[in-house]
Structure formats: C-alpha cells, structure tokens
Amino acid sequence: MKRLLLILSFALVLAACDNTVDPVLEDADVRYAVHGFLDMRTDRQILRIESLRPTILAEAGAMVGVDVVVAEEGTGVRHVFRDSSATASDGSPLTLFVASFRPQAGRTYRLEAGRPGELPLVATTRIPMAPTLQFGNVTGTLENLEQVLFLTGIEGVPEGVTMYYTVTPPAQDDRVTIPVRYGRLASGPVSDLNFSVSYTSDRFVVMNALRLNSDTPGVRLGRIEMSVDLPSPEWRLVQPGNIQRGHGQFASVGRYRYSWRLDRPSVEILGWIDEQAGE
Amino acid sequence: MRYFEVRPGIESADRVHENECEKQPDDEQEIEPGTLFHGIEGLEWLGSEALKGIRYGRLNLLAPVHVLPAPRPLNEAGPPPPEPLSFLPLKRLTYTVFWLLLGAGHLAVGPAHAQDVTGRVLDAETRDPLPGATVVLLRDGAQQGGQITDLQGRYRFSDLAPGIWVLEASFVGYEAVRDTVSLPCAGALDFLLPPQRALMEELIVESQRGDTERFRAGLETIRPEDLKRVPTPGATYDLAGYLLTLPGVVTTGDRGGQLFVRGGTPTQNLILLDGMRIFQPFHVVGFFSAFPADIVSSADVYAGGFNARYGGRISSVIDIRTRNGNKERVAGSASLSPFLSGMLLELPVKKGEASLLFSARESLIDRVAPDLLGQELPFRFGDRFAKFHAFLNQTSSLTLTALRSSDTGNLRSGDEGDPDAGIRRSTWNNEAYGVRYTYIPPEAAVMTEFSVYYSSLDSRYRQTEQDVRSADVSELSLNIGFTYLLGPNQINFGIHGTTHFFDFDSGLGRSQVSTGVSSGGAFFEGRYELNQRVQVEPGVRIEAFSRGLRRTVAPRLRLTLLPSGAGSRHRLSLAWGRYHQQIVGLNNEQDVSDVFTVWTASPRGTPVPMARHYIAGWHVRPVRGVELTVEGYRKDLSDLSFPVFSDEVGLTAEFSQVNGRAEGVDLKAEISRQRLYLSASYGYAIVEYHRPAQRSRAIFIAGTGHSVLLPDLSFNPPHDRRHQVGALARLAFGRWTLGAQWQFGSGLPFTQVNGYYTSIEIDGPDDTGYLEDTGQTFVSRAGAYGGRMPIYHRLDLTLERTFLLRHADLTFQAGAINAYDRANIFEYNVFTGNRVDQLPIIPSVGLRVDMR
C-alpha cells in the first residue's frame, strides 16, 4: 500500500510538472493526402500525393520512400506509380505520381500509398459501367430535325455528353471532326435518360466551325459519334468516404463512345452528302 | 407548527418580554407594531427591510394566523381558546385550494404548555438579516442550546418550558446582544446587532453552515464573509474568487472569466443581480466579477436542481442579492491596488427611510504592468453599481438598481510577427437597470413584488482591423411575484413577460441579423414541511414564446430530510428538475478561451435545449466546527448546439445538435476555528457529448460554411475537467491574517491534429489545373478532443494587517498571485503553435480604508 501511494504521488508530481502541449498526435494513422482520378480516357494516370505537414506554415514533406500502387480488384493486376517532382503555380515543390495504364470499365481500383512498415492510405474507386444506347426515330424538317436517344443502365450522372461530326468540307479530301458539347444532361444520379439530339442546331455549329454558311452545299458527312463521360460517385459527394487514413479526393471517370448511322434522307435534309460507312 | 408568530416591537429588545398573554387572536386581527412574519423564505426578494415596513404598520392578516396563546388553567372560565387557523371568507376559497395543493391536513399545533421561541438576527443599521449568526439559549446561567440563523437570519428554539430564558446573539463584526424572554407568551424575539467598531480578536469565528436552510442539494449559499476568505489581489474581495473554490466550477483560469458549472457552459448559467439577468458579468481577469464583496448581501449558487422561479437556463443559477445602503449614517470604503481600485459610498438619503449605495471599481493593471512587472497585461475592466432603497410607507418599499461593467482585452495574442496580434481584442459591456416595488397589502398575508428590468450585453471581437464582429443582446422584463405565507409552508408564484432583441454582425459584410423574441410565463412553487424531518418543495414553470419556439413545461422537485429532526447532524437532500433554454448563447466551444458569444433565440425548427438534473447530497457535522458535504449529480442534456469546424483552416463554424450528460461527485470539508478556517474540496466529473449522425448547418451565418455530413460521434467537450481540487486556508494571528488558496485541475480536452495538407478542388474530369494548383490549407484533425492540456495548479497568497484608527480601519494587504509561478496554459493555437499562458507570478499590494 505504501509503495502504491508512493508511486501514485510520484506520478502526480511528474504530471503536475509536465507543462507541454502536443498539438500533433504522435503515431497518427493519417499521414497523406491524395488528389487525382483514374481516367479511362488516357493511358497515363497522374496522382498528386503529399504527406501531412506538422505545422500550418511548414512545407510539404518529402515523399522519398513512399510507395504508391493501384491494384485492380478481381484481376490482381498492380500498377506501380513512380514519383515525379513538379512545381505548383506559386513555385512551391510538389510530388506527382505517374503510372501508365488505362483503367477498364466496371473495374474497382484500390490505391495504397505509404512507406513500408506503416499503415498506408487506402482509397478505392470503381469505373462506372457503360450504359446502353438506344435510338428513336429521326423527325422534323431542316428547321427542327432531331432524334431521341435513350441511355439506360447509367451509373451516376452523365457528365460530358459530346456529339462528334466527322465531315469533309467542299472541294477538300481531309476529314475533320467537329465536337458539339451537350454538357451535363442531368443534375443528379439517374439510371435511365432520354434526350434529343438536334441535328439542325448541330449542323449550324459544324458549319460555323468550318467557316461556311449554313446553306453551303458539298459538305460530306463521314460519321456521327457520341461520347459520354461518367464520373464515379466520389466526384459529387462532399465527403465521399472512400479514403481511409488520409484526405483529399480519389475518383475515376469512364468514357464511352457510341457511333451510329444517320439515314440518308435525314442527311440530305441537312444539306449534306452522305458518306457514312455501311450504306 | 403552522402559524405566524406575532410579537411587539423589535426595538425593545433589552427588556424582558412578558405580560402579553392578554392578547387574544381573532379572525381579523390587528397586528401590533413590530409584528414579525415568520418562516418566510421569500423575504429575500421582498427585501429584508420590508420588515421595517411591517414594524411600523398595522396589518390585517387573512392567512391562517395563530398568535401564541397563553396557556389557560384548566378550571378557568372564559371563552374557548381561539382556533389556531382562521380565514376570512373572501380568501377562503383561495386558501382552501392552496391547502389542497399542499396536502392539507398537516394542522397540528405544538404541545399545550411547551412553546417555541423564534426570531431573527438583523443588522441594527441596515436591517439586513444576518445569516450564520449564533444564538445561544441559557437558563440559570447554563447553556441549554444553540442555533445558527438561516438565510433570513431566523432562529428557532422549540418546545421550551415556561419560565425565564436568556438568549444571546452574536455575529462576526457585530456586538453581541443578550435578551430575556418570559414564557409563556413572549414567543418571538428579534435581535438588532450593532456593527462592531473595534476589530474583534475573533475576526474568524466559528461558522456553522449546516442548517437546513443552507444545505440543499445543488445549492451553496455565499455570505460576504465567505468572500473575504479567498485571497484576492488588492484587498478588494469579489464573488468570482469564491466561485472558483467550489468543486463543481471549472474555469478557464485568470483570463476570460468563463465559468463552467457541473458540465454546463457559461451561456447556460443564469446570473441574477437583484433579479436582473446579467449576461456576461465576469471580468476579463478571471478572479473578478462585476460583483464586489462590498455590495453582496448573499448569493445562492445553484449548481443544479434549482427551483421553478428560475428559468431560461439549463445549467446553474447564481442569484446575488445586494445589500442596502446605510440608512443611519454616511459610510464607505475605498481600496487602492495596482490590480483593481475602487470605492463604495453609502448615503442615508432620508434617515432611517431611504439610502443610496454606490460602488465603482476600475482596473489599473494594464497601465502599471509594463513598469511593475516588465510585461504587458492588456486587460482593462471596471464596474459601477448603484442602489437606491426606500420605504415608501409602512407597507411598501422601492428599490432602484443599476449596474454597468466593461471589459476589454487581448485574449488571443498571435505569433511573433503576426501583424494582427496587437489589433486583436475582445470587448464586452453589460448594462442593467431595475425597478422593484414590494408591497404587503394591509389585508392579506401575501407579499407582492412588481419589478421591471432591462439588461443588455454588447460584445465585440476584433480579429483584424477590418474584421470586427459584434453581437448585442438586450432584454426587457416585467415580473410580478407573490408569496403566500402559510406558517412554515409557503407558496410562491409569479408571472413574467420578457422581450429579447438580438443584433449580430459577423463582420466583413458577411452576415447581419437583427431579430427579437417575446415570451411570457409563470411559475409556481411550494414549500411544505411534512414534519420536522421532511420538507418538500414542488414546483413547475411554464413559458410560451412569440415565434418558432414551443411552449415548455418544466416541473421541479426538492426534498430535504433531517433524520433526527431540526437538530440533526445529518442532512440529506434530493433535487430533480427539468429545464429549458430558449435563448441560447453560441460561441466557439471548441476553444474554451473564446469569449465572443452570440445570443439568439433557439434556432427555428430545432428543439429547444433541455436538461434534466438529478442531485443527491449528504451533509454531516461530525464534531463542532467540522462540516462535510458530499453531493452526487447527473445532468442529462439534449439538443445543445455545438460548433462544427470545417477542415479548412479559418472557415467559420457551422453547428450540430448534440446530446450529453454530466455526472460526478463533489466533496467538501470545512474546519472552522476561532482563528483558523480551512476548507478542502474535490470534484470528480465526466462530461460527455454525443452527436448523432446529421448534416451540419449554419444557424445565423448563412453561406459561410459548407454543410457536411457528420458521422455519429461521442466526445468529451473542452470543459470536461475530470479532477478538481481546491484548498483554502485563512489564519489569523494577532492583527495579521494570512490567506492561501491552492487550486488544481486536471487537463482540459482539446483536439490534436494529424497535420496539415493542401486541399485541391478538381472541377471535373476535364480539369488538369489541379496538378499545379496551390489550393487551400486544410487541417487533418485527430479524434475529437482526444488530447489533454497540461494540468492546472496555482497558489495564491495574501497577508493582511489591519490598523484601527479613530475614524477608519486601514487594511494593508500584500500578496502574490501564482506564488510559485506555474506556467498554466490559457490558450494554445494548434495551428500556429502559439501558446498564451495565464498570469505569471504577480506580487500585489493593496490598501483598504473602511470608514467607521
């Protein structure tokens, strides 16, 4: 009992003398912040990762020895990122991590960043699946020619819907592809969506891009395509919650491209010459 | 027993009280001058000097009246003895209802031949009651008993045999008075003690604090002499210093003046000065308040479980009653010290009938600190208090009260090189004005009080030269209160109407809000002695609001048990109640050092903050001069607003709704000897908040924060002090008095950080600019309030010497605040690492002059 009291007294005196504040949690599990996304549209993936700074004024810590790996769940394929020094717009140093691969539709990717022996930052994202495109009839005249398209099985919000018209200007041989952005088609997540492609309006944009009057004859239509970008859900959530032991944003984007053939009468209504394949 | 004792004039206290047996009570009884209402708890709100109005008047009592009858010989012819209870027809129904409410049937009167002697001990000059005075009962030169007067200065000796009895009343600072009564018949005796002009040897006298009135669960009654036991720099004593010695009171230390009472926050404390609500009365230097000891008559500190008369706050009540100025002669005092200097003046406006009391204090520490201490102490504060009291006629009195206080200081200094460090400043000003009229109708045993109060708080916080935030609140309140006197039992009820105005400006043009809310309500509370062992105090408070807020009904209950009756050494007390707070003060509770508070009506669409209190206390006086108190408590809190900070550094807080609980146990031991006073206290407490999963929201600063999804979370808020120890000693030797106070508190919680990072906003899949964006600095916080600040402890010392001069008493005081120079932390900025400590060792000297 005496010994216990002695120990308690000693501990109390020690505690009473201690007068320091430890603002930073020692052995914190949270060490890194990641910003970036896996992009199905490119073969080069870039992530910006930094280690947490101990004070608000300190510079970002060195990332030497930090391993960054993205693993494809299901297949087990691992993509190792290599670090690359860069500078921010204000000249301060930062570290980018780069890997060469193109993520696949519907696959889940798991990011791990950390030094050996420590619990790594873990973040996951899944590339949204490709929706199905179905077509309605083309209706209208030159003033209002349009076609209803149906996208079904959408995961998330179609972020960037773009029509691509591949045409050949009069008296030329080289084809050019003119994009016409439709932008976001929905304000929130939808599973099915129908929208109208206004060929009349698009024709005006295309002719304008070719620096031609809208009624200039001789323009040949080679192909019509549409792309849909589908960001993963992490984009639209303030707190996506897909990052453990870390902060920032880790997401992905799927891009899906569709092409179809516009029937010849409709092409002629537009004043163009039909050169689409498959006739 | 249930009666009002009636006795002839109290000014003839030096004669034997006898030969009054001829008076017989009747239904409509004329009360002789000097009639004393007995057992009236509400006298403190009536004003103690209301007694004087009764003294000179004639009162017709409609309440049950029992004038102590003379025992009649069994064979004596004559009319039958009067009924102990009598009612006038007009009031019969009302009283019947009251008695039904109280469980009528407790009508027993005392033994036929034994008799009680009761009375009060009063200041002969001010007629203020003297709680804690000693009344000794003697017969044939031998002491037969002793009593300590209660809050109203009352005493009672029960079941005395007929014969001659001698009573002697004494109190520190007063001359003792001895008187004689002859029983039967003279059952009441008041003492008027003249203030003592010579310094008594027994400056510290034995004080028994354990009488029934002064021990109730959750309640600590503070007297002026209690305040003078606490070492305070500058020979100017203050209520704040004493509050810091209470085990359930957690403070931010000597800066900021924030009190957390048993798990509650400062904005949940109801602070009343003569009934006026004071919003932020504690000075920027924490051991001073706007209430100097010189003006305090007594103060009730309810750490919880308060009665139905109090409302609008959910944690605690500090109900301060000021004393009246001297009506007989000019009196005054003055103190001079580098910390705080002040003066007090008492003027009899009309001798014996009206008086004025004026007090003013001003700090000097900011002006003398650089030269005296070699460091800046940028705190300036002061207060002014004035009170006019007059007896308008024989049954009514008028009180006018005014208070102003001002504080300014830089509580949150910055880093070296911080250009805004010298600009940063917190300022707050209180103003309160009150008119109170008390009236005792000549034909009813009811005390009535009408009062109108205005109180306001202007609060400013200057972050930078351009960023100045302001928050003003004002309150206008009309109150009518009634106290029905039913012998030892009583009923209080009152109604009130209150209007609040709020103005808030978040600075930099971000948000301006001006709004108001009116409310009305009523309370009802009773006090009922089941028998000599059990006293019950039920109550209920009802309030309704003009906008958005729902009606609230708040029941209260208190139970006091005396196992061995009135003289019991052991006393048990239980309290329970439900409390609502419709007017809330919002501040950055993430940081206890932040004093800028925005008052507003509880936000629309959200439940009103509510608390349930459960308190159980035990008080024992094991031997003479030693008192022990143990009190356990629990407060269940719900729907509190608690700030949520964005991870972005510097972004304005949003709020969340949290529930919580505060529970703990307070222990206190006191030893009172003639020259020595010792007290030791220990408080153990756990305060835990629980935040259900929800979205954060802006309450009154629309658009400055980002609503985020908050996960389910439990945490200990930043005022969760687990262990608190206090020790107080005062030793008198000769004309010297040594005072010492030691405080110890375990560390307060704070949120540690994992670190900081640059947060980049990626606009969309086509955005590539994020790869070189400079972004915003965000903080990664560790577990909520998982860290603890260092332990707090401090020793304050004072040494006083008093010199008795012909026309004044001079008291010199020397002392040291933080005597062993402990670097107690006041604020730590986890973002910058900047640390602000509390006051270092500060030697102090002071001179006090008390006019005779």
PDB file of C-alpha atoms in Angstrom, chain B residues 276-441:
ATOM      1  CA  MET B 276     -31.695  41.431 -13.119  1.00  0.00           C
ATOM      2  CA  ARG B 277     -30.222  38.988 -15.589  1.00  0.00           C
ATOM      3  CA  ILE B 278     -26.582  39.786 -16.291  1.00  0.00           C
ATOM      4  CA  PHE B 279     -25.326  38.180 -19.464  1.00  0.00           C
ATOM      5  CA  GLN B 280     -21.553  38.187 -19.079  1.00  0.00           C
ATOM      6  CA  PRO B 281     -20.682  39.519 -15.642  1.00  0.00           C
ATOM      7  CA  PHE B 282     -17.257  38.073 -15.120  1.00  0.00           C
ATOM      8  CA  HIS B 283     -14.345  40.302 -15.826  1.00  0.00           C
ATOM      9  CA  VAL B 284     -11.638  39.627 -18.313  1.00  0.00           C
ATOM     10  CA  VAL B 285      -9.299  38.857 -15.430  1.00  0.00           C
ATOM     11  CA  GLY B 286     -10.942  35.780 -14.105  1.00  0.00           C
ATOM     12  CA  PHE B 287     -10.919  36.307 -10.372  1.00  0.00           C
ATOM     13  CA  PHE B 288     -13.011  39.450 -10.579  1.00  0.00           C
ATOM     14  CA  SER B 289     -16.648  39.868 -11.429  1.00  0.00           C
ATOM     15  CA  ALA B 290     -18.987  42.808 -11.581  1.00  0.00           C
ATOM     16  CA  PHE B 291     -19.974  41.911  -8.016  1.00  0.00           C
ATOM     17  CA  PRO B 292     -17.572  43.211  -5.390  1.00  0.00           C
ATOM     18  CA  ALA B 293     -17.995  41.664  -1.980  1.00  0.00           C
ATOM     19  CA  ASP B 294     -18.901  45.030  -0.531  1.00  0.00           C
ATOM     20  CA  ILE B 295     -22.249  45.121  -2.272  1.00  0.00           C
ATOM     21  CA  VAL B 296     -23.179  41.484  -1.806  1.00  0.00           C
ATOM     22  CA  SER B 297     -25.645  40.630   0.898  1.00  0.00           C
ATOM     23  CA  SER B 298     -25.748  36.966  -0.039  1.00  0.00           C
ATOM     24  CA  ALA B 299     -25.625  34.799  -3.095  1.00  0.00           C
ATOM     25  CA  ASP B 300     -27.246  31.488  -3.844  1.00  0.00           C
ATOM     26  CA  VAL B 301     -25.262  29.351  -6.213  1.00  0.00           C
ATOM     27  CA  TYR B 302     -27.324  26.513  -7.595  1.00  0.00           C
ATOM     28  CA  ALA B 303     -25.027  24.109  -9.363  1.00  0.00           C
ATOM     29  CA  GLY B 304     -28.185  22.375 -10.479  1.00  0.00           C
ATOM     30  CA  GLY B 305     -31.631  21.417  -9.311  1.00  0.00           C
ATOM     31  CA  PHE B 306     -32.807  24.984  -8.997  1.00  0.00           C
ATOM     32  CA  ASN B 307     -36.364  25.973  -8.190  1.00  0.00           C
ATOM     33  CA  ALA B 308     -39.192  26.903 -10.531  1.00  0.00           C
ATOM     34  CA  ARG B 309     -38.720  30.599 -10.000  1.00  0.00           C
ATOM     35  CA  TYR B 310     -35.594  30.355 -12.110  1.00  0.00           C
ATOM     36  CA  GLY B 311     -35.845  29.704 -15.808  1.00  0.00           C
ATOM     37  CA  GLY B 312     -34.277  30.214 -19.168  1.00  0.00           C
ATOM     38  CA  ARG B 313     -31.022  28.421 -18.396  1.00  0.00           C
ATOM     39  CA  ILE B 314     -30.267  24.754 -18.090  1.00  0.00           C
ATOM     40  CA  SER B 315     -27.122  24.502 -16.041  1.00  0.00           C
ATOM     41  CA  SER B 316     -26.878  26.683 -12.975  1.00  0.00           C
ATOM     42  CA  VAL B 317     -28.093  29.790 -11.209  1.00  0.00           C
ATOM     43  CA  ILE B 318     -26.108  32.409  -9.393  1.00  0.00           C
ATOM     44  CA  ASP B 319     -28.650  34.579  -7.626  1.00  0.00           C
ATOM     45  CA  ILE B 320     -26.991  37.559  -5.996  1.00  0.00           C
ATOM     46  CA  ARG B 321     -28.740  39.838  -3.606  1.00  0.00           C
ATOM     47  CA  THR B 322     -27.150  43.156  -2.843  1.00  0.00           C
ATOM     48  CA  ARG B 323     -27.320  44.920   0.429  1.00  0.00           C
ATOM     49  CA  ASN B 324     -28.946  48.258   1.024  1.00  0.00           C
ATOM     50  CA  GLY B 325     -27.039  51.358   1.871  1.00  0.00           C
ATOM     51  CA  ASN B 326     -26.777  52.518   5.426  1.00  0.00           C
ATOM     52  CA  LYS B 327     -29.869  54.492   6.350  1.00  0.00           C
ATOM     53  CA  GLU B 328     -28.485  55.856   9.565  1.00  0.00           C
ATOM     54  CA  ARG B 329     -25.149  57.398   8.686  1.00  0.00           C
ATOM     55  CA  VAL B 330     -22.687  58.010   5.917  1.00  0.00           C
ATOM     56  CA  ALA B 331     -20.436  55.038   5.416  1.00  0.00           C
ATOM     57  CA  GLY B 332     -17.953  53.995   2.844  1.00  0.00           C
ATOM     58  CA  SER B 333     -14.755  52.295   1.947  1.00  0.00           C
ATOM     59  CA  ALA B 334     -12.045  52.573  -0.644  1.00  0.00           C
ATOM     60  CA  SER B 335      -9.330  50.307  -1.897  1.00  0.00           C
ATOM     61  CA  LEU B 336      -6.255  51.039  -3.897  1.00  0.00           C
ATOM     62  CA  SER B 337      -4.132  48.469  -5.631  1.00  0.00           C
ATOM     63  CA  PRO B 338      -2.420  48.089  -8.966  1.00  0.00           C
ATOM     64  CA  PHE B 339      -4.847  45.374  -9.929  1.00  0.00           C
ATOM     65  CA  LEU B 340      -8.142  46.946  -9.132  1.00  0.00           C
ATOM     66  CA  SER B 341      -9.043  50.032  -7.186  1.00  0.00           C
ATOM     67  CA  GLY B 342     -12.445  51.005  -6.049  1.00  0.00           C
ATOM     68  CA  MET B 343     -14.665  52.866  -3.692  1.00  0.00           C
ATOM     69  CA  LEU B 344     -18.007  52.351  -2.049  1.00  0.00           C
ATOM     70  CA  LEU B 345     -20.222  55.022  -0.588  1.00  0.00           C
ATOM     71  CA  GLU B 346     -23.393  54.698   1.452  1.00  0.00           C
ATOM     72  CA  LEU B 347     -25.599  57.699   1.983  1.00  0.00           C
ATOM     73  CA  PRO B 348     -28.759  57.935   4.042  1.00  0.00           C
ATOM     74  CA  VAL B 349     -30.958  59.987   1.731  1.00  0.00           C
ATOM     75  CA  LYS B 350     -33.627  60.241   4.392  1.00  0.00           C
ATOM     76  CA  LYS B 351     -32.518  58.997   7.706  1.00  0.00           C
ATOM     77  CA  GLY B 352     -33.954  55.672   8.577  1.00  0.00           C
ATOM     78  CA  GLU B 353     -36.050  55.500   5.431  1.00  0.00           C
ATOM     79  CA  ALA B 354     -34.015  55.855   2.264  1.00  0.00           C
ATOM     80  CA  SER B 355     -30.446  55.182   1.334  1.00  0.00           C
ATOM     81  CA  LEU B 356     -28.138  55.189  -1.635  1.00  0.00           C
ATOM     82  CA  LEU B 357     -25.287  52.804  -2.175  1.00  0.00           C
ATOM     83  CA  PHE B 358     -22.738  53.427  -4.877  1.00  0.00           C
ATOM     84  CA  SER B 359     -19.759  51.352  -5.826  1.00  0.00           C
ATOM     85  CA  ALA B 360     -17.175  51.900  -8.542  1.00  0.00           C
ATOM     86  CA  ARG B 361     -14.097  49.910  -9.438  1.00  0.00           C
ATOM     87  CA  GLU B 362     -11.520  50.313 -12.158  1.00  0.00           C
ATOM     88  CA  SER B 363      -8.554  48.205 -13.080  1.00  0.00           C
ATOM     89  CA  LEU B 364      -5.113  49.675 -13.322  1.00  0.00           C
ATOM     90  CA  ILE B 365      -3.168  46.582 -14.236  1.00  0.00           C
ATOM     91  CA  ASP B 366      -2.773  47.422 -17.912  1.00  0.00           C
ATOM     92  CA  ARG B 367      -1.239  50.761 -17.012  1.00  0.00           C
ATOM     93  CA  VAL B 368       1.145  49.613 -14.318  1.00  0.00           C
ATOM     94  CA  ALA B 369       2.103  46.152 -15.568  1.00  0.00           C
ATOM     95  CA  PRO B 370       4.820  47.226 -18.019  1.00  0.00           C
ATOM     96  CA  ASP B 371       6.657  49.187 -15.319  1.00  0.00           C
ATOM     97  CA  LEU B 372       5.806  46.985 -12.395  1.00  0.00           C
ATOM     98  CA  LEU B 373       6.057  43.546 -13.943  1.00  0.00           C
ATOM     99  CA  GLY B 374       8.045  44.158 -17.058  1.00  0.00           C
ATOM    100  CA  GLN B 375       5.349  42.735 -19.286  1.00  0.00           C
ATOM    101  CA  GLU B 376       2.150  43.751 -20.972  1.00  0.00           C
ATOM    102  CA  LEU B 377      -1.131  42.709 -19.404  1.00  0.00           C
ATOM    103  CA  PRO B 378      -3.574  44.190 -21.883  1.00  0.00           C
ATOM    104  CA  PHE B 379      -6.697  43.913 -19.787  1.00  0.00           C
ATOM    105  CA  ARG B 380      -8.896  46.771 -18.710  1.00  0.00           C
ATOM    106  CA  PHE B 381     -12.089  46.342 -16.790  1.00  0.00           C
ATOM    107  CA  GLY B 382     -14.333  48.080 -14.351  1.00  0.00           C
ATOM    108  CA  ASP B 383     -17.803  48.172 -12.906  1.00  0.00           C
ATOM    109  CA  ARG B 384     -20.251  50.640 -11.430  1.00  0.00           C
ATOM    110  CA  PHE B 385     -23.136  49.776  -9.185  1.00  0.00           C
ATOM    111  CA  ALA B 386     -25.780  51.956  -7.616  1.00  0.00           C
ATOM    112  CA  LYS B 387     -28.762  51.091  -5.496  1.00  0.00           C
ATOM    113  CA  PHE B 388     -31.417  53.278  -4.041  1.00  0.00           C
ATOM    114  CA  HIS B 389     -33.723  51.798  -1.470  1.00  0.00           C
ATOM    115  CA  ALA B 390     -36.563  53.471   0.332  1.00  0.00           C
ATOM    116  CA  PHE B 391     -39.541  52.647   2.462  1.00  0.00           C
ATOM    117  CA  LEU B 392     -42.332  54.478   0.730  1.00  0.00           C
ATOM    118  CA  ASN B 393     -44.750  53.920   3.555  1.00  0.00           C
ATOM    119  CA  GLN B 394     -45.474  51.394   6.215  1.00  0.00           C
ATOM    120  CA  THR B 395     -46.057  48.505   3.847  1.00  0.00           C
ATOM    121  CA  SER B 396     -44.131  49.106   0.695  1.00  0.00           C
ATOM    122  CA  SER B 397     -40.644  49.791  -0.460  1.00  0.00           C
ATOM    123  CA  LEU B 398     -38.961  50.813  -3.667  1.00  0.00           C
ATOM    124  CA  THR B 399     -35.590  49.735  -4.997  1.00  0.00           C
ATOM    125  CA  LEU B 400     -33.764  51.178  -7.976  1.00  0.00           C
ATOM    126  CA  THR B 401     -30.690  49.304  -9.110  1.00  0.00           C
ATOM    127  CA  ALA B 402     -28.174  49.991 -11.834  1.00  0.00           C
ATOM    128  CA  LEU B 403     -25.095  48.120 -12.928  1.00  0.00           C
ATOM    129  CA  ARG B 404     -22.580  48.764 -15.646  1.00  0.00           C
ATOM    130  CA  SER B 405     -19.486  46.777 -16.346  1.00  0.00           C
ATOM    131  CA  SER B 406     -16.921  46.961 -19.080  1.00  0.00           C
ATOM    132  CA  ASP B 407     -14.124  44.683 -20.175  1.00  0.00           C
ATOM    133  CA  THR B 408     -11.608  44.818 -22.923  1.00  0.00           C
ATOM    134  CA  GLY B 409      -8.528  42.772 -23.531  1.00  0.00           C
ATOM    135  CA  ASN B 410      -6.480  40.828 -25.967  1.00  0.00           C
ATOM    136  CA  LEU B 411      -7.156  37.244 -25.019  1.00  0.00           C
ATOM    137  CA  ARG B 412      -5.840  35.625 -28.148  1.00  0.00           C
ATOM    138  CA  SER B 413      -2.471  37.030 -28.953  1.00  0.00           C
ATOM    139  CA  GLY B 414      -0.760  35.851 -32.080  1.00  0.00           C
ATOM    140  CA  ASP B 415       2.587  34.657 -33.168  1.00  0.00           C
ATOM    141  CA  GLU B 416       5.585  36.864 -33.124  1.00  0.00           C
ATOM    142  CA  GLY B 417       5.396  38.848 -36.279  1.00  0.00           C
ATOM    143  CA  ASP B 418       1.660  38.420 -36.547  1.00  0.00           C
ATOM    144  CA  PRO B 419       0.570  41.863 -37.733  1.00  0.00           C
ATOM    145  CA  ASP B 420      -2.851  41.417 -36.157  1.00  0.00           C
ATOM    146  CA  ALA B 421      -1.613  40.363 -32.750  1.00  0.00           C
ATOM    147  CA  GLY B 422      -1.807  43.853 -31.354  1.00  0.00           C
ATOM    148  CA  ILE B 423      -5.135  44.550 -33.003  1.00  0.00           C
ATOM    149  CA  ARG B 424      -6.993  41.530 -31.762  1.00  0.00           C
ATOM    150  CA  ARG B 425      -9.318  42.476 -28.972  1.00  0.00           C
ATOM    151  CA  SER B 426     -12.359  41.228 -27.097  1.00  0.00           C
ATOM    152  CA  THR B 427     -14.708  43.747 -25.577  1.00  0.00           C
ATOM    153  CA  TRP B 428     -17.936  43.352 -23.707  1.00  0.00           C
ATOM    154  CA  ASN B 429     -20.142  45.741 -21.778  1.00  0.00           C
ATOM    155  CA  ASN B 430     -23.038  44.897 -19.517  1.00  0.00           C
ATOM    156  CA  GLU B 431     -25.746  47.295 -18.519  1.00  0.00           C
ATOM    157  CA  ALA B 432     -28.626  46.501 -16.243  1.00  0.00           C
ATOM    158  CA  TYR B 433     -31.271  48.665 -14.674  1.00  0.00           C
ATOM    159  CA  GLY B 434     -34.073  47.598 -12.446  1.00  0.00           C
ATOM    160  CA  VAL B 435     -37.016  48.958 -10.540  1.00  0.00           C
ATOM    161  CA  ARG B 436     -38.622  46.876  -7.867  1.00  0.00           C
ATOM    162  CA  TYR B 437     -41.617  47.707  -5.798  1.00  0.00           C
ATOM    163  CA  THR B 438     -42.635  45.481  -2.936  1.00  0.00           C
ATOM    164  CA  TYR B 439     -45.926  45.656  -1.242  1.00  0.00           C
ATOM    165  CA  ILE B 440     -47.624  43.909   1.594  1.00  0.00           C
ATOM    166  CA  PRO B 441     -51.339  44.581   1.373  1.00  0.00           C
TER     167      PRO B 441
END
